[in-house]
XYZ file of C-alpha atoms in Angstrom:
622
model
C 158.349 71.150 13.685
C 159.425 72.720 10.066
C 161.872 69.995 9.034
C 160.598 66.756 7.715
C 161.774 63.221 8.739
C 164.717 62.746 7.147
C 165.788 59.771 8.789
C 162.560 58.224 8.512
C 162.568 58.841 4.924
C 165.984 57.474 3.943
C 165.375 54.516 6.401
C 161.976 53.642 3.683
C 163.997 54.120 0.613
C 166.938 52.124 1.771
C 164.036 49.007 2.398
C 162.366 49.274 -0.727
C 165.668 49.333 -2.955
C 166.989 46.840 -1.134
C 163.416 44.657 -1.169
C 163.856 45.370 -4.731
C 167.572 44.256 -5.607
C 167.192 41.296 -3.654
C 163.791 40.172 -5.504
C 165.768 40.765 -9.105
C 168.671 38.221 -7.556
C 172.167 38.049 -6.314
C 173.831 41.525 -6.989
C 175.436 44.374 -5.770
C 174.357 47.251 -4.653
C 176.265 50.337 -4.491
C 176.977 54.052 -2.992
C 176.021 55.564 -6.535
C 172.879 53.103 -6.944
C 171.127 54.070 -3.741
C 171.931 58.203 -3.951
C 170.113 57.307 -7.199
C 167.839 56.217 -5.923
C 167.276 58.940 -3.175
C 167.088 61.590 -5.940
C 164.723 59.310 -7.705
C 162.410 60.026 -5.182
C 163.321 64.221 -4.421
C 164.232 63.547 -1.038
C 167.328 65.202 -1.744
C 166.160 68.237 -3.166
C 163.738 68.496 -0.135
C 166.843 67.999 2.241
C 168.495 71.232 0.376
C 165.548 73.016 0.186
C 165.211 72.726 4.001
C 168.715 72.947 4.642
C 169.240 76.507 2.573
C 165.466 77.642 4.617
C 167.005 76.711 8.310
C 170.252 78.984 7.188
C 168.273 81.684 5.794
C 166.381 82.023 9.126
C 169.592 81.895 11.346
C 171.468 84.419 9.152
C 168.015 86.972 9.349
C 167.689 86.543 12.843
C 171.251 87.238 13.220
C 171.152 90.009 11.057
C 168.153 91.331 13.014
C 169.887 91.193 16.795
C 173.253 92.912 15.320
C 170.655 95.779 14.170
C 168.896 95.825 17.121
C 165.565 96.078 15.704
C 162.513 93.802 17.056
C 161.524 90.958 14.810
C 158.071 90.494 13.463
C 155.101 88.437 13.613
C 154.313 86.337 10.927
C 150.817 85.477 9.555
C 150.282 81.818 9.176
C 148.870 80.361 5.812
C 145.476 81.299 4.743
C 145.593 84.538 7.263
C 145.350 88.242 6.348
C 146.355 91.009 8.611
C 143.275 92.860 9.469
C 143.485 96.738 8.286
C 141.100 99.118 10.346
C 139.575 101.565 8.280
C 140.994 104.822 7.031
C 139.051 107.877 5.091
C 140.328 108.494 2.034
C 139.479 110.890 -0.324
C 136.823 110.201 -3.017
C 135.848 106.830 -1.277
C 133.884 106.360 1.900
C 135.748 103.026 3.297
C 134.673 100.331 4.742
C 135.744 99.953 8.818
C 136.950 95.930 8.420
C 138.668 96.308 5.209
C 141.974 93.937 4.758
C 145.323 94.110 3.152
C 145.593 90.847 0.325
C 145.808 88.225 1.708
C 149.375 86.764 2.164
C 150.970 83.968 2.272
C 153.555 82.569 5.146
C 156.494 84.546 5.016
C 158.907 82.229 6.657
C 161.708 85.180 7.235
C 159.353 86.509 9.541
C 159.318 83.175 11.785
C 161.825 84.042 14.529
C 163.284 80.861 15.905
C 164.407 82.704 19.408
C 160.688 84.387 19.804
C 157.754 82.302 20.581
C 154.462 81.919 18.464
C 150.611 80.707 19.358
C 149.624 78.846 16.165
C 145.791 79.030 16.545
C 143.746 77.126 13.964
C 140.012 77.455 12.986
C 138.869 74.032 12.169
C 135.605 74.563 11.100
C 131.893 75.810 12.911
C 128.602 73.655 13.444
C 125.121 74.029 15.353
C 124.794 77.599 13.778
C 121.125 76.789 13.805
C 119.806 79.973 12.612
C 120.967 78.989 9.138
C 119.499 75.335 9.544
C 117.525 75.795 6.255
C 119.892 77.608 4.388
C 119.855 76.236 0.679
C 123.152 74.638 -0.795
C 124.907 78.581 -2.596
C 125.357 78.106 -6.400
C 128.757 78.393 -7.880
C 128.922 82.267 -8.634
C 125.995 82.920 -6.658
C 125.834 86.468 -4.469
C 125.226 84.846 -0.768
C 125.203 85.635 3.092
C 128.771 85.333 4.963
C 130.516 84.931 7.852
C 133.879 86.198 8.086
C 135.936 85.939 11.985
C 138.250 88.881 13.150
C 141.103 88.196 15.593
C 143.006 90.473 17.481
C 145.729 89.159 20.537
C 147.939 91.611 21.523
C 147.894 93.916 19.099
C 148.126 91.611 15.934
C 144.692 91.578 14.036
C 143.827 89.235 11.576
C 140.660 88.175 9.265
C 139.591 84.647 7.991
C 138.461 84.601 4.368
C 134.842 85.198 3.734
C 132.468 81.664 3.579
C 128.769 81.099 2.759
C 126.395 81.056 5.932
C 124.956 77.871 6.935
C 124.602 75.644 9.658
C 128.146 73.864 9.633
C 130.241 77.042 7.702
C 133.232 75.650 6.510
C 135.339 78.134 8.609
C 139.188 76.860 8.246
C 141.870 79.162 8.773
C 145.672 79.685 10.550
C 147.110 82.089 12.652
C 150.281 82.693 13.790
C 150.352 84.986 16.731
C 153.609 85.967 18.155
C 153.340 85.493 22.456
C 156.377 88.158 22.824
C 154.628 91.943 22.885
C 154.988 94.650 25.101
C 158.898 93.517 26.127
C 158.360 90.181 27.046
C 160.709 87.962 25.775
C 163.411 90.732 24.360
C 166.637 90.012 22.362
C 167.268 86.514 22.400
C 165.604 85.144 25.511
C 162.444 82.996 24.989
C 159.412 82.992 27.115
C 159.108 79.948 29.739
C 155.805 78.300 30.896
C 156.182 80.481 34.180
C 156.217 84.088 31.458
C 153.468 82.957 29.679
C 151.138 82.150 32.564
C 151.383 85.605 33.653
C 150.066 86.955 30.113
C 146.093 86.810 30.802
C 145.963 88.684 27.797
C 142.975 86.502 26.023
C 142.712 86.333 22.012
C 139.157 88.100 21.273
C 136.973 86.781 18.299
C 134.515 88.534 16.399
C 132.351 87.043 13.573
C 130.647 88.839 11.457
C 127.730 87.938 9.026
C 127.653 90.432 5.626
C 124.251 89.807 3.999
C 123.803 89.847 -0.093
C 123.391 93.765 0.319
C 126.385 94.345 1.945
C 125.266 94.699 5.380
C 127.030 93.714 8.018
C 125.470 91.875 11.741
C 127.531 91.305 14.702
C 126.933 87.494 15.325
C 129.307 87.003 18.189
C 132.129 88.420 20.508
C 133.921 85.616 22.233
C 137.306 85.912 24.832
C 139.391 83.352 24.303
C 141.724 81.998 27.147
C 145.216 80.424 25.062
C 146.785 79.154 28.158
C 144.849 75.826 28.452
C 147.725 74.807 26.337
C 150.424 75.564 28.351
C 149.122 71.773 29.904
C 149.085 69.741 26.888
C 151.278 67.138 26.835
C 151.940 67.108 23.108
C 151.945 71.097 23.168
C 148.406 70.905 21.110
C 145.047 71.165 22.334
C 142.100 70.910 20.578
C 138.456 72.051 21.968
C 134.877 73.265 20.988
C 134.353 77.046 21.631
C 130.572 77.915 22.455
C 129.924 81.381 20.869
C 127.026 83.008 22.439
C 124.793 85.981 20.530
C 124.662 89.416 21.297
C 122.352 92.230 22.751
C 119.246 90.434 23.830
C 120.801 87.221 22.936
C 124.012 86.998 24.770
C 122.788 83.612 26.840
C 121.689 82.097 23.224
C 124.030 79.923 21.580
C 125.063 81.414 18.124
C 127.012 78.380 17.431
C 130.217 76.574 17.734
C 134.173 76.750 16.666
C 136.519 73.826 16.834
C 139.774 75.376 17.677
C 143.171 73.894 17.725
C 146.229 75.501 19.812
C 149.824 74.767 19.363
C 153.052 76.438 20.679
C 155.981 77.018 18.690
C 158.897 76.012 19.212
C 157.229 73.452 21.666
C 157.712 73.540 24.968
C 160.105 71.238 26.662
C 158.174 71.088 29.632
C 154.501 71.512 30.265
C 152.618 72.626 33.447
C 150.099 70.915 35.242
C 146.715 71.699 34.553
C 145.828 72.558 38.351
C 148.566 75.061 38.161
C 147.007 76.606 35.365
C 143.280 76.635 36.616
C 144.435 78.439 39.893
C 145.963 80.705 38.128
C 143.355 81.640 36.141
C 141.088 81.533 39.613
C 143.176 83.902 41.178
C 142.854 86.298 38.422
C 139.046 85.995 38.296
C 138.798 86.602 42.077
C 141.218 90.069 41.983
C 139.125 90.711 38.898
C 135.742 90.459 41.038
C 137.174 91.884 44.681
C 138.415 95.245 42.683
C 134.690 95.329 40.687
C 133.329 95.003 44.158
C 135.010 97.084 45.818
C 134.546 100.259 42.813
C 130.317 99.112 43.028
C 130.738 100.114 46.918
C 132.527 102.990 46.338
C 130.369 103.680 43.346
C 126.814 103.336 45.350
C 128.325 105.660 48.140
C 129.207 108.374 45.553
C 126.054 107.967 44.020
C 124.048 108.880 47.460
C 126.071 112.065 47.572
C 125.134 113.072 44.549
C 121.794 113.089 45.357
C 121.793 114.703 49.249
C 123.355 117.665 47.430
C 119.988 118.181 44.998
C 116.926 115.769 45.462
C 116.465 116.382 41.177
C 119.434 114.879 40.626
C 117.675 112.071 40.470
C 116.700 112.461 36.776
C 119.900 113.706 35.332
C 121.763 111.579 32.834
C 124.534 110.095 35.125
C 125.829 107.037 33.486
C 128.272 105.062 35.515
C 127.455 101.822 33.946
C 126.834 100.304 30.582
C 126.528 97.166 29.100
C 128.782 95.591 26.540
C 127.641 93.339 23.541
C 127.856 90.389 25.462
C 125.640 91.846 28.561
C 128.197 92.637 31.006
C 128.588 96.171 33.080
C 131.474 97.856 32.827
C 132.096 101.604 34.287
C 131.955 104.109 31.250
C 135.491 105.180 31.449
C 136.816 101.340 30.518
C 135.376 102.498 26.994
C 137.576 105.434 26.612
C 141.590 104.843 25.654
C 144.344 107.355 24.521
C 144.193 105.853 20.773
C 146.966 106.938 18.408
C 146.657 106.468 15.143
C 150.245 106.570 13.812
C 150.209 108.382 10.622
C 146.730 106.813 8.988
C 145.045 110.098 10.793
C 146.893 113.608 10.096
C 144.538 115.111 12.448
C 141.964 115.754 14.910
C 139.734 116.306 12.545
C 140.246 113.823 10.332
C 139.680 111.735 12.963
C 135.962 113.384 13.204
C 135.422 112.412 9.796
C 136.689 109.037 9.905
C 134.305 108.306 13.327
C 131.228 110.342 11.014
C 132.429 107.886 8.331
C 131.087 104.368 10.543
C 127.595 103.787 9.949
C 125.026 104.829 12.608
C 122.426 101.864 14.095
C 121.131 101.903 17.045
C 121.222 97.615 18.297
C 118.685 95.482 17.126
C 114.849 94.827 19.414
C 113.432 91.664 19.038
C 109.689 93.291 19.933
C 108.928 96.771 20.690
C 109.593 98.912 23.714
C 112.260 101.263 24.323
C 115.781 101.007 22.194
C 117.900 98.699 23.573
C 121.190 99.932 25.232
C 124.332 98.527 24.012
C 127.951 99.501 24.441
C 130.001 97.968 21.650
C 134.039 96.893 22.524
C 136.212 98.774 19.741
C 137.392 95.666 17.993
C 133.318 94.909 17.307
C 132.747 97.985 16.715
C 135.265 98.655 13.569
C 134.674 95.421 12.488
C 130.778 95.471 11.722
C 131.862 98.960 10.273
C 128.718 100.657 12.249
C 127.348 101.334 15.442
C 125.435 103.482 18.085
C 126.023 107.176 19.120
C 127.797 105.719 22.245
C 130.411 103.677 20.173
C 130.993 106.567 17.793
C 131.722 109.076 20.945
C 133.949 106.668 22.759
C 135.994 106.163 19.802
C 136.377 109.876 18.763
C 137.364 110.985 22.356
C 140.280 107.546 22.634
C 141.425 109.502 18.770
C 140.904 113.255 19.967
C 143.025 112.024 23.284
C 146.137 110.445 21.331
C 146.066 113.600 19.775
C 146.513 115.574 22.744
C 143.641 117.507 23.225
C 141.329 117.465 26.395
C 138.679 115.322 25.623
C 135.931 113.865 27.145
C 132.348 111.837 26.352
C 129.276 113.996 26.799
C 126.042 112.014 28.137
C 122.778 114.023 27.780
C 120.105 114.520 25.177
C 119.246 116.596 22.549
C 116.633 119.435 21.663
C 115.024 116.700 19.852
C 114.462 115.081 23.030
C 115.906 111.627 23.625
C 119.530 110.610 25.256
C 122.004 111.314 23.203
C 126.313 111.238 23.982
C 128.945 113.318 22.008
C 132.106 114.401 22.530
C 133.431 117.918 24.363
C 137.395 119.224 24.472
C 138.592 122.040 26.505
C 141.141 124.517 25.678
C 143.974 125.462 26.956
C 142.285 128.992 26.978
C 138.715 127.870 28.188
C 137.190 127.288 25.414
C 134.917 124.671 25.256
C 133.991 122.508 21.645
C 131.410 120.293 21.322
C 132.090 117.532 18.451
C 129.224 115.373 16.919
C 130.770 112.141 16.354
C 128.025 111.047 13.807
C 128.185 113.774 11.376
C 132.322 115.804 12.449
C 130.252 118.826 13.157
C 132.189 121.199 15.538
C 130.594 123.612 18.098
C 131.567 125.894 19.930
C 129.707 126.409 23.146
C 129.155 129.804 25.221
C 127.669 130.043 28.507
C 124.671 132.371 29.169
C 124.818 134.003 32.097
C 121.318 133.294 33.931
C 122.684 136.461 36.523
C 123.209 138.638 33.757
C 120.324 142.219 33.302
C 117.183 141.765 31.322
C 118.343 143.423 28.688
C 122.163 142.386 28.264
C 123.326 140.625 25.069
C 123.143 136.867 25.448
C 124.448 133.939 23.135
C 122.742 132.233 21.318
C 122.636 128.316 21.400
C 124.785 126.867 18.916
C 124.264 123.353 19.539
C 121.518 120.984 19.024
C 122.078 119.485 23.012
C 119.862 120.092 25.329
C 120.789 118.719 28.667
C 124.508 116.820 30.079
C 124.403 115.155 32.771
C 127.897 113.753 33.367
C 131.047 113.512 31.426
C 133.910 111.431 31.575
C 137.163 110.143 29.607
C 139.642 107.148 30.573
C 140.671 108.335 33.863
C 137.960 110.776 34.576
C 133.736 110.993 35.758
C 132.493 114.141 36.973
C 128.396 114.731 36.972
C 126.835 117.841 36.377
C 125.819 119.273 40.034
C 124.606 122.654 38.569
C 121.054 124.109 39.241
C 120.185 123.140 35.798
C 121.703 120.943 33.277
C 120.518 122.850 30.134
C 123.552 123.101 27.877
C 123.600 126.730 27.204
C 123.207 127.227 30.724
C 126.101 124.731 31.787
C 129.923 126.036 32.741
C 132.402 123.521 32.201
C 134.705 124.092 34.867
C 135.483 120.829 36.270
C 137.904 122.056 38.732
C 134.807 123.890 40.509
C 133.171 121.247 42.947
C 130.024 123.211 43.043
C 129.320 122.685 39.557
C 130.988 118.973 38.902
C 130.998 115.974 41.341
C 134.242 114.269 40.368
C 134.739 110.668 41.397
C 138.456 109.146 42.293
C 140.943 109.360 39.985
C 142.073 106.185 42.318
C 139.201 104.210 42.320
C 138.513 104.632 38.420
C 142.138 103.624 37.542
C 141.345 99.983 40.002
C 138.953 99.167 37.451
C 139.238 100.861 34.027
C 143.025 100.700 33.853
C 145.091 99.128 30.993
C 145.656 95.603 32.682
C 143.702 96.536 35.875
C 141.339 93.757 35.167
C 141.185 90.481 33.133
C 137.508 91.241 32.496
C 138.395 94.418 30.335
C 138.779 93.933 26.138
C 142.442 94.480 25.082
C 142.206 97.451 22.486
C 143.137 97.306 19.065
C 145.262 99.448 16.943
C 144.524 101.090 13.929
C 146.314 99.656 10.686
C 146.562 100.164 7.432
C 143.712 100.202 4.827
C 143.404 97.628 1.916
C 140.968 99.630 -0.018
C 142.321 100.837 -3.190
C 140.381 104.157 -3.649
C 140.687 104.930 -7.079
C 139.965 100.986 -8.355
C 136.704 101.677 -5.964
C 135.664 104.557 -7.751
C 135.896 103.176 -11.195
C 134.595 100.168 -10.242
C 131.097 101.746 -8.519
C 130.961 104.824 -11.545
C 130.551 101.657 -14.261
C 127.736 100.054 -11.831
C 126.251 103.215 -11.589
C 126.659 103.936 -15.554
C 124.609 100.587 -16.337
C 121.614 101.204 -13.772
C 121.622 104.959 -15.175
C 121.427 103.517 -18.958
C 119.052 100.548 -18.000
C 116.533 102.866 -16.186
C 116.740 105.556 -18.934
C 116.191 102.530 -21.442
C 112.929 101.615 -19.532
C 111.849 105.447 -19.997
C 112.481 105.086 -23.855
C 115.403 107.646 -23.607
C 119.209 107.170 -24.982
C 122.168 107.627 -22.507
C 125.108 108.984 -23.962
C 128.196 110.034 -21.371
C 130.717 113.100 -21.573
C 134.401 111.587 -20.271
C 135.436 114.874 -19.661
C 132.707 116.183 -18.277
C 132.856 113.174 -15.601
C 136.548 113.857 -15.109
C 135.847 117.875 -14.232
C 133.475 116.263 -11.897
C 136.859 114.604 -9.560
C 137.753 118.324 -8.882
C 134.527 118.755 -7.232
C 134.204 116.036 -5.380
C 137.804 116.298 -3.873
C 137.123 119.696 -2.982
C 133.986 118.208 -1.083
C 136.135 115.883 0.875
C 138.344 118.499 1.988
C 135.775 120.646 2.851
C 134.501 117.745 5.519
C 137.647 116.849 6.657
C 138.931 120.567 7.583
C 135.623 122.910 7.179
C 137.653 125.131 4.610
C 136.210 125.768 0.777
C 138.876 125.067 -1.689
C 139.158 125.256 -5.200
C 135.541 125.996 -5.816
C 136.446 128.822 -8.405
C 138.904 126.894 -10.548
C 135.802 124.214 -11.044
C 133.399 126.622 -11.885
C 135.404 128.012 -14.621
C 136.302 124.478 -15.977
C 132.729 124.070 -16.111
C 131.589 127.377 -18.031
C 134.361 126.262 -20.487
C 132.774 122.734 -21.045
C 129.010 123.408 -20.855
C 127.657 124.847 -24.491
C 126.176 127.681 -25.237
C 122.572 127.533 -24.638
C 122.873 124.229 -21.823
C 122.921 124.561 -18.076
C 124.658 122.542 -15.888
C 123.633 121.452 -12.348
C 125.115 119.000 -10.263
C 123.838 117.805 -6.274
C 126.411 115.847 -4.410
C 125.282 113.190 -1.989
C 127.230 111.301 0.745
C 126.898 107.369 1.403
C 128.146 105.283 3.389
C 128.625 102.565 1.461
C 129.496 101.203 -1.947
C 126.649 99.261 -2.811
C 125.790 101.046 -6.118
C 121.887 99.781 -6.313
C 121.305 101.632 -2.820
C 123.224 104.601 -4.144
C 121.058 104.468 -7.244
C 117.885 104.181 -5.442
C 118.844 107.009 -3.123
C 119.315 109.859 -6.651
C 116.025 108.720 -7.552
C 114.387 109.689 -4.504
């Protein structure tokens, strides 16, 4: 597959010199003459070139099994490994930022492992940008841009201009082996593969001219259809359907090529494969079934024990993006975060970091309800209350803590879900996923005299009505289900209505179902903080001198003034990421020292979002 025809190519020169000797006349033609002419033509330096790459490859490989470690994947040309996002101080990042984008590393190609080479060839029938002018070179524009993820490998295409036939063309090379398939030297057969339903889940995402990003399409993408090709490549048209509201609406369509490699030296039959993929589907819908049974007869329960129960917040079911029901606790996965998080609540602050938007109405009405998967979530880089809970409680778990998804509403009125932990001690904390907040929650005791001291509320919820995490859903079967009046026991039956462990793990498993999203990791970020901040401070200089210029006034900046500043708004960070005050007093004094006599200083700090300095400018100004 990497080597070129050799034979094929010596086989044409040795024609054409000979075509050519024998047009000149009678003479001879030597060893020398026809090496000659072979270098002539650089097929010999591209017969070294690939000779000196195949050794290279053996001799890393070799060097890799005699230390034991794993190989890795490779990223095929024109793909970037996708980075989730990270807080850093100083900068609010964005959730889909990238490393660069790199180029084929060929040591990375593993000849014993085996590798899905998935190509993008390009989209059509996006209608919605139908009339969608021609872009200008240098022109600001709309753009798509498609996330991968298979197996825990994420990548990202390069950004292109909207329109009805976006030239989206990119490579991927995803490595099959994961999760100890294929170790050490043995390579994965037809029969291995098969059994892999893992599918490779795209996202595409359009970012409009001000930055803001809309979740076009979520698509599951079976692989195995080439496990039948007879040439080891398949090509095909992949229907991406909208979101929300629009999940039965065509958003538009992918041409997508597959190809194994190495190939495979024998291919399976393409009923083999479709029963295969049958028989999944059907386990997939008996164990659904079977949970909705189980499900509806908990459900009655719940309400013989209080007829009120009826209105209580118990959430069993939500919807995805792409309209389909899943139980609650399929949301919710032990998530660790390696060393990009230090903490738990870093991790707050990183979830408070992801924009909050509640999914788009067409119309009025009520909002609509829409649970995002975690890979479409980080992507857009914003979401709903829901997605912000789930993915604090999946960080707050890897972490080790006893954490669990709150479903209620708040004093404001209006359903609402954040996250609780529980103590080793009893202690109960309530964290607000949108902003890092902590509370911590104490009972009152409704049995307790007239007079006796009482807490006060703490927390801006109102009501709970269940709460659950990955292997857990208990709803709250107390006489009321007013916060401060709630006890969290969930060992006590008479106050929580648990449902089985057993039945929740059938459905909301890792691998129980080939209907559930795989779930990402958490990488690396590409963001380069400090280039950020210099970057938006100069935007922010020139709309600050342009709009004093418009009042008739002159502009002129204090460096070191702006660099006491950095002092101030690290101590800031901090103070969000661990809710301690630092280093307040040394700024203060750096400022008396800088500020004349006779001038006041005052200063307001404001926290975005995003990096879009017009926004941020029209923001001060209000």
């Amino acid at each position: 597959m990497l080597c070129m025809d050799v034979q094929g190519k010596i086989r044409q020169v040795l024609s054409e010199t000979l075509k050519d000797d024998l047009g000149a006349g009678p003479q001879t033609f030597s060893e020398g003459d026809f090496l000659r002419a072979l270098q002539h033509r650089g097929i010999i330096d591209d017969v070294m070139r690939d000779l000196q790459w195949t050794q290279n490859i053996q001799r890393d490989a070799e060097r890799r099994r005699e230390k034991g470690s794993p190989p890795k994947a490779g990223a095929a040309p024109h793909a970037a490994p996708h980075a989730a996002p990270h807080a850093a101080p100083h900068a609010a990042p964005h959730a889909a930022d990238m490393r660069d984008r790199m180029p084929l590393n060929r040591m990375d190609v593993d000849p014993a492992r085996r590798y899905l080479h998935l190509q993008v060839l390009g989209g059509k029938a996006f209608l919605e940008h139908l009339q969608e002018p021609e872009p200008m070179p240098g022109q600001v524009c709309s753009t798509f841009r498609l996330y991968l993820h298979f197996r825990g490998q994420r990548f990202r295409s390069k950004p292109v201009p909207c329109a009805c036939e976006p030239d989206l063309q990119e490579g991927f090379l995803l490595e099959v082996h994961r999760d100890g398939t294929g170790e050490g030297s043995r390579m994965a057969d037809c029969t291995t593969m098969l059994s892999i339903c893992d599918p490779v889940h795209l996202v595409l995402i359009k970012t409009d001219t001000s930055n803001e990003t809309t979740l076009v399409s979520s698509y599951f993408l079976d692989w195995r259809t080439v496990l039948g090709a007879p040439s080891g490549r398949t090509c095909f048209s992949v229907e991406l359907l909208g979101v929300g509201s629009e999940c039965k609406v065509p958003a538009g369509v992918l041409t997508v090529s597959l190809e194994l490699f190495p190939p495979l030296s024998e291919t399976l039959n393409g009923d083999i494969i479709a029963t295969q993929q049958s028989l999944e589907r059907q386990r997939t819908a008996e164990k659904e079934r079977l949970f909705l049974v189980y499900a509806k007869q908990w459900w009655r329960e719940f309400l013989e024990i209080r007829p009120s129960h009826q209105s209580k917040l118990v959430k069993i079911f939500a919807q995805d993006e792409n309209g389909v029901n899943r139980p609650v606790c399929s949301y919710v996965r032990v998530l660790r975060a390696g060393r990009l998080l230090e903490s738990p609540r870093q991790a707050a602050r990183f979830v408070s970091l992801l924009a909050d938007e509640k999914a788009p109405l067409v119309g009025g009405g009520a909002k609509q309800e829409q649970w995002c998967s975690l890979l479409a979530f980080v992507c857009r880089g914003k979401g709903d209350c829901e997605d912000h809970a789930t993915l604090l409680c999946s960080l707050l778990l890897g972490f080790g803590l006893d954490a669990y998804v709150c479903v209620g509403t708040r004093a404001k009125g209006g359903p609402h879900t954040w996250v609780l932990t529980r103590g080793t001690d009893g202690s109960i904390t309530f964290w607000e996923s949108l902003t890092a907040h902590r509370y911590l929650h104490r009972a009152v005791d409704p049995d307790a005299a007239p007079l006796a001291a009482q807490p006060k509320p703490s927390s801006p919820y109102r009501t709970v009505g269940c709460v659950f995490n990955h292997h857990s859903f208990l709803a709250n079967c107390q006489p009321s289900d007013a916060v401060p009046l709630c006890v969290f026991d969930f060992q006590n039956a008479s106050r929580w209505k648990a449902m089985s462990e057993e039945a929740l793990r059938s459905v909301c498993a890792p691998g129980a179902t080939t209907s559930l999203p795989p779930v990402p990791h958490l990488a690396a970020p590409s963001l380069q903080p400090a280039a950020a901040s210099n970057q938006l401070e100069l935007e922010m200089r020139f709309l600050l001198s342009e709009h004093r210029k418009d009042l008739d006034l002159a502009t002129v900046w204090d460096d070191h003034l702006s660099y006491l500043l950095s002092s101030a708004l690290a101590a800031y960070e901090t103070e969000r990421c661990t809710g301690v005050s630092c280093g307040n007093e040394e700024f203060q004094d750096a400022v008396r020292r800088a500020v004349p006599d006779g001038h006041t200083f005052k200063g307001f700090p404001i926290h975005f979002l995003h990096r879009n300095a017009r926004r941020a400018f029209a923001t001060c100004l209000r």
